[in-house]
XYZ file of C-alpha atoms in Angstrom:
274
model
C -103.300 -53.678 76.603
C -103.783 -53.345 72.774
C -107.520 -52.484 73.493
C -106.642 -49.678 76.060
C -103.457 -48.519 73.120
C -105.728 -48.008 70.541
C -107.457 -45.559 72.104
C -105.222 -41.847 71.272
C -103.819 -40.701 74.427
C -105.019 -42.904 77.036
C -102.379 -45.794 77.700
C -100.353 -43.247 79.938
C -103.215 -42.709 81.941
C -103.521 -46.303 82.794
C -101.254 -48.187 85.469
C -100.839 -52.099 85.360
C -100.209 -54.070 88.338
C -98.501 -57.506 87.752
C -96.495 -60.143 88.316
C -92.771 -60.037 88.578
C -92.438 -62.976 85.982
C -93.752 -60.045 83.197
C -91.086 -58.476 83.671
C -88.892 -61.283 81.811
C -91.586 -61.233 78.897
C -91.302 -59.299 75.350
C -93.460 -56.519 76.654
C -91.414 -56.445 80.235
C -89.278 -53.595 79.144
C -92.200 -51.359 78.066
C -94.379 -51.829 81.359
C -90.886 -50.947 83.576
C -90.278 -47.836 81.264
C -94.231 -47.052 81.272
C -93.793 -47.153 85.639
C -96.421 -50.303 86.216
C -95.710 -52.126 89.299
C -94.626 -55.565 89.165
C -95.513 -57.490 92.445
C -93.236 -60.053 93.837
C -94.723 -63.466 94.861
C -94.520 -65.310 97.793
C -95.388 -64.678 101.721
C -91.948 -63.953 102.345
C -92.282 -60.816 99.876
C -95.446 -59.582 100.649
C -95.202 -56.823 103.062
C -91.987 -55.831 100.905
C -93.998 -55.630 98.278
C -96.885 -53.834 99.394
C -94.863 -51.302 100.836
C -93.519 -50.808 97.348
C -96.424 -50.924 95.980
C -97.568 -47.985 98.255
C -94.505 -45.533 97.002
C -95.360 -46.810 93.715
C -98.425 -45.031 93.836
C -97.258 -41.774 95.532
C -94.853 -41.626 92.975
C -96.063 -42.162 89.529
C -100.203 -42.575 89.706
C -100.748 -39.703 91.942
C -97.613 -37.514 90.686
C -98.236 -38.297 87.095
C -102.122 -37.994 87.538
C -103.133 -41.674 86.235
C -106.628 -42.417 85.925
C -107.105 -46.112 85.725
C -105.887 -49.150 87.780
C -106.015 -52.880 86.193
C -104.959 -54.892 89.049
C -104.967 -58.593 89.122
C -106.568 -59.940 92.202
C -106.014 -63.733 92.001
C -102.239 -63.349 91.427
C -101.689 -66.063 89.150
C -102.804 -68.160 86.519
C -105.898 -70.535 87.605
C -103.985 -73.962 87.137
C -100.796 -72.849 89.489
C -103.282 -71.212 92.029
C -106.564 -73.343 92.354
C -105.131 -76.238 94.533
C -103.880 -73.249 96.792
C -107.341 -71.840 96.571
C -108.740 -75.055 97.794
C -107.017 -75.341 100.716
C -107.241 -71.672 101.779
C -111.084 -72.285 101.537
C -111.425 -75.228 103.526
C -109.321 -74.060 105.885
C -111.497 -70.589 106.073
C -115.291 -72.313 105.572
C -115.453 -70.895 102.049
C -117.056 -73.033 99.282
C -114.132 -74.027 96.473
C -114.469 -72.336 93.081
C -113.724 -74.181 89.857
C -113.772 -71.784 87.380
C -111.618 -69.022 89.227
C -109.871 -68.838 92.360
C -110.065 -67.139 96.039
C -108.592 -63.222 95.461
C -105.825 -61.733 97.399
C -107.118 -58.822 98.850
C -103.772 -56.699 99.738
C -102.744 -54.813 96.841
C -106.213 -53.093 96.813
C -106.150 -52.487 100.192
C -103.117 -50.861 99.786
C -104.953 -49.075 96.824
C -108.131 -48.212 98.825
C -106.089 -46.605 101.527
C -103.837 -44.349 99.161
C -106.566 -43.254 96.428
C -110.230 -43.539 97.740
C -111.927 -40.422 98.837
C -112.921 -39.584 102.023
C -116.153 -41.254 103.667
C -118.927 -39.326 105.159
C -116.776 -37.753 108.128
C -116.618 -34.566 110.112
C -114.488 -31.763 109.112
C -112.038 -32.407 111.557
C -111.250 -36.005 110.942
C -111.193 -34.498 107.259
C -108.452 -32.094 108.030
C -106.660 -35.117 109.929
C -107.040 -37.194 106.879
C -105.620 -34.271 104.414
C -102.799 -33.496 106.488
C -101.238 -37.115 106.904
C -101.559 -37.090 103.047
C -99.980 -33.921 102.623
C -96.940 -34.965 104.952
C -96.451 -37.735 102.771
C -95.758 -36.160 100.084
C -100.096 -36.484 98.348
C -101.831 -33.345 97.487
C -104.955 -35.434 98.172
C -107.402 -35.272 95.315
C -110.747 -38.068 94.845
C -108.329 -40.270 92.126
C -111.034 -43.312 91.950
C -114.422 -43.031 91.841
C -115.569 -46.973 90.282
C -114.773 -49.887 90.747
C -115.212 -52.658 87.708
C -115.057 -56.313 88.165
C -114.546 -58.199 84.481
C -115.118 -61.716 83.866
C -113.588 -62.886 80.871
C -115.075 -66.133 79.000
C -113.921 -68.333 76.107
C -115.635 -70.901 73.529
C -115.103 -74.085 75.282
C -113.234 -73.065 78.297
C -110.119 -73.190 76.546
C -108.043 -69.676 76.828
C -105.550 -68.110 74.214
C -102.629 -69.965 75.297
C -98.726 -67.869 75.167
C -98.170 -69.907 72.257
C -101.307 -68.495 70.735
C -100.441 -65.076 71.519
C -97.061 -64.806 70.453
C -98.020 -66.949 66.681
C -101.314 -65.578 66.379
C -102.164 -68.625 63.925
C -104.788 -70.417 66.415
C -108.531 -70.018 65.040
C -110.464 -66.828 65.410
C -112.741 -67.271 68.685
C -115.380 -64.604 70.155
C -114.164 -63.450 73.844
C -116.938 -63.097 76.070
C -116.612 -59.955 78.438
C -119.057 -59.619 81.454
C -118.691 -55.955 83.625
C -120.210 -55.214 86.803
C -119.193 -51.745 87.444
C -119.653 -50.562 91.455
C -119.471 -46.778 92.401
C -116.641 -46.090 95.010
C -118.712 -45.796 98.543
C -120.250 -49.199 98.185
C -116.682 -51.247 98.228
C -116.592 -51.362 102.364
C -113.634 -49.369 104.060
C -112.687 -52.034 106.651
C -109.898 -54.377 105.469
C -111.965 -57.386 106.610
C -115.170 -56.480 105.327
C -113.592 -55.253 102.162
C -111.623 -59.213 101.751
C -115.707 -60.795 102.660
C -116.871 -58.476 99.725
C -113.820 -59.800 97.156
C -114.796 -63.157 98.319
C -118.224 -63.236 97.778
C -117.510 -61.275 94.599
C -115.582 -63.993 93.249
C -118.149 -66.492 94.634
C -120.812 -65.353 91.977
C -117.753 -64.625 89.440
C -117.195 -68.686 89.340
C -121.073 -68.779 89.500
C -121.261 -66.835 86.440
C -118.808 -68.794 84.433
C -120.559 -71.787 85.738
C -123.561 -70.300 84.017
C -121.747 -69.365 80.724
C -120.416 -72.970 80.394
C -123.724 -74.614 80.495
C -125.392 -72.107 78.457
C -122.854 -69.927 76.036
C -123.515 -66.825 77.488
C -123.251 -64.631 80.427
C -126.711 -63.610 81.911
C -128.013 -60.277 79.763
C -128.740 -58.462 83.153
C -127.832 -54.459 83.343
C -126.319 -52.346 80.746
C -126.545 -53.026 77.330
C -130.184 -54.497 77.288
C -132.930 -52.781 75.105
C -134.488 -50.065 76.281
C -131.465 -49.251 78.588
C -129.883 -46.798 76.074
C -126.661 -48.164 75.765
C -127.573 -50.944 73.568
C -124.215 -53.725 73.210
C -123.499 -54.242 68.890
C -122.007 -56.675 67.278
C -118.691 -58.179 68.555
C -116.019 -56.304 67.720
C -113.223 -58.123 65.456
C -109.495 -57.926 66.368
C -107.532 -59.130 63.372
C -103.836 -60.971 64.306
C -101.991 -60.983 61.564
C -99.189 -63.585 62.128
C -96.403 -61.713 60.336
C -96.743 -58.621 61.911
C -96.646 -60.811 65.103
C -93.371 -61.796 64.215
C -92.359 -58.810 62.865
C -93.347 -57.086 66.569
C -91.373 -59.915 68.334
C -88.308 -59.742 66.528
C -88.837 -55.780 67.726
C -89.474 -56.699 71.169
C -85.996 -59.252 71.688
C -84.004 -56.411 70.011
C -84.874 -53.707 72.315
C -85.247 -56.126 75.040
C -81.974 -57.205 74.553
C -80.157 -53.445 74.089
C -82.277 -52.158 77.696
C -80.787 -55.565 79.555
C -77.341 -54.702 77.841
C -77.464 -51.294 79.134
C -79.252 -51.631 82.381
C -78.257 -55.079 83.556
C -79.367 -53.961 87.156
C -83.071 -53.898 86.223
C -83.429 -57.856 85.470
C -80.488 -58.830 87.843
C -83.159 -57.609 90.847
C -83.366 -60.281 93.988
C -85.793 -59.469 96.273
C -84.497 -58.858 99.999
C -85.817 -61.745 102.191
C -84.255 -61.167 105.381
């Protein structure tokens, strides 16, 4: 978030999908006012959430012409999920990860089927296609054209912590950032052959941070090698200055605080089960 902010005129082109328990954190208020979908967990809220997910998309990334999706595939963090994870791949024949865990696959199906172009089809199925988009309310337009998968790595395997990111005061560390970026047609179409391609992607994703933990450093494959004309330079330093931390917290639980006084209805949301 502060990377994508400091660039003039791009946050608002850039939707965030997330967890429902952000919406209870200092930056909660901003996401709901800045139209980013918070996804509710459990089974019993899936389809419920998906479907909002879907209008979600209709109505504010289409209508308000976003550009860019960041969407969270593995739906929590890797100590509350990876037991979970285990089982699911035992039970499925799919080896157990250590370093990351198995992606749910629904949101971006959901995604896929709203935003993706058209494949290689005749004009007719076309037509079909831009009709049933038009009757729901999408003047259909190609809205995603890449897909990038990001690995993020730290010294030691230990990441900043929410203690560390609200004080700011643990030890500057370099973040390691690996990118494989795939063009549009070459994520699969089919809903099952597009949850085999997630899975094997995050089979060589734990492979990779397998790699960087034996040798302190992601593969130099791609990109950003010499020669390829888009040489990487030096790491680039993000300075967190603990009082203005505290200075932007004591901002946050103010206006958090006014927006739940005001709009009690927002945080007071219970899912419908039934």
């Amino acid at each position: 978030m502060t990377i994508f902010a400091s660039r003039h005129g791009y946050p608002d082109k850039v939707m965030w999908i997330m967890s429902s328990v952000f919406r209870y954190t200092n930056f909660g208020i901003v996401s709901w006012i800045h139209d980013d979908f918070f996804v509710v967990n459990g089974k019993e809220n899936r389809e419920k959430s998906l479907d909002g997910l879907r209008d979600n998309l209709k109505r504010v990334f289409v209508k308000k012409k976003r550009q860019c999706l960041v969407l969270f595939p593995e739906g929590g963090f890797l100590r509350n999920r990876k037991q979970i994870s285990h089982k699911f791949a035992q039970k499925n024949g799919l080896p157990l990860l250590e370093y990351c865990t198995l992606p749910r696959t629904g949101a971006l199906e959901v995604i896929m089927e709203i935003l993706r172009p058209p494949g290689a089809q005749n004009q007719e199925q076309v037509k079909i296609r831009l009709s049933q988009k038009e009757q729901s309310g999408i003047k259909y337009s190609p809205t995603l054209n890449k897909v990038v998968d990001v690995t993020i790595a730290y010294p030691d395997g230990k990441p900043l912590g929410i203690i560390d990111t609200l004080s700011a005061w643990r030890p500057p560390c370099t973040t390691h950032v690996h990118y494989k970026i795939f063009d549009i047609e070459q994520v699969p179409r089919d809903p099952k052959e597009l949850r085999h391609w997630m899975y094997n992607l995050y089979i060589e994703k734990d492979k990779l941070l397998e790699e960087f933990y034996e040798k302190g450093a992601f593969p130099r494959t791609g990109a950003g090698l010499e020669g390829s004309g888009t040489e990487v330079g030096k790491p680039r330093e993000l300075v967190h200055n603990p009082v203005r931390f505290i200075g932007l917290h004591l901002f946050f639980i103010a206006s958090t605080y006014l927006f739940w006084t005001l709009f009690p209805e927002v945080y007071s949301y219970v899912p419908d089960t039934n």
